[in-house]
């Protein structure tokens, strides 16, 4: 197959309809048919990447192996496809304009007036085809962020129009995701919002090839016919996307609707075979038929917005299925947790995870959580800042260093057991300046971590500025806090654990980023297993 095919996924009517899940589900089906498929996301905001965005604004910031801080939809892509993404898979308006402006400053436009068309659109088109030009893929799915009609999305829509024209017939198609709302007062589904959305798309010169309709109720054959007629698509290309109990049902629902078959037909590609989703469906069966139930406390300071810890929540779904266990994640706000309230809020839990984060808000609540889990032998898992809080708690309550802290929260502490990395001390810019991406780690023989991973050499993804201060390593280890994972190149501590505890582990990295349906992360699997064992 020489010609790379392109599928563009746009959205209309409202945001948060699930373009990322539809894109990931379609990619999963195409992959299962034997096509090398990847997905990329183009976001219309002017931030260069989401790394500086508050989790309340944009949900979690997902990190790739190559250190890109990206949109959380890339997490869905990896979880569904089990294929790593990279810097090239996520592009923002900020990155596009930054690149064009830098080219202008270097004189690359030879005195031309730099404009949205053609300079910005050419930059977008070039980036849209980067993965396609690599030779690694047969089909590239491109999700366009935002909603059709938004001012900030216009350069992307125009770029899609041009690319569809450039690539020629059967080489690029547009899948448009819209809402078909149900009006309770009228007792019926309404197609007018979808019609208006498609009209808006057509005003930009783009004809939708496939309509995917988000709905709470089944679309009748008559309704599909009506949508096909007034939106200028074939009836078979009107795809129902009904609410599902889990996002992992969506590939099967799209298979039933024939989304992949219609897409392949429009791209003039053979169907090859019926998608083999046996492993996927085994995962779903275990997920929906659990033999156990556990309550895991997720202690963090962004718990009001579920997307803030999206990868952690999904990793628990993967690990729950692997253990045939329903994992009830109980959100606990660390800002409102102290010594007096700890028992009331944490006593009924089978396991406790202290979440990542930045800044001083809610820190004392996290430290108190660690103390409670340690003293009451509750399975404990600390991620990034959660691991750092475990070190501080141990220093304070076991070694008696009451002033122990991180220099992120208190730069005058007498015991800076967590300190800023040496190479970070002179950095003033916030964006893309942390330790990012995949780093090596060597696990100690006989450690819990080595037992869980089953290997001594691992690579995990990082996103942080502060580290375990190795000056205090000897004293902490003598007191029973083991540094069981060390970066072989820098000597920095990556994993800590307490051997005398049933399950107590903290990691400086973010294991949740690498958990997928096909490969649930072993740390989450073992943590859930420990919670099941505690519950008995």
Tab-separated table of C-alpha atoms in Angstrom, residues 58 76 97 163 201 343 367 369 398 442 457 466 516 520 534:
chain	number	residue	atom	x	y	z
A	58	UNK	CA	-7.959	21.212	30.595
A	76	UNK	CA	-7.057	7.348	24.906
A	97	UNK	CA	2.210	30.187	15.114
A	163	UNK	CA	-5.718	18.731	2.111
A	201	UNK	CA	-19.042	22.727	7.806
A	343	UNK	CA	-9.799	8.308	60.310
A	367	UNK	CA	1.340	13.817	54.292
A	369	UNK	CA	-2.779	10.411	54.421
A	398	UNK	CA	9.933	8.022	61.882
A	442	UNK	CA	17.302	-0.034	37.748
A	457	UNK	CA	15.617	-2.662	33.939
A	466	UNK	CA	11.842	18.184	42.289
A	516	UNK	CA	-3.341	0.089	28.277
A	520	UNK	CA	-2.405	-3.106	32.291
A	534	UNK	CA	-6.524	-6.826	52.550
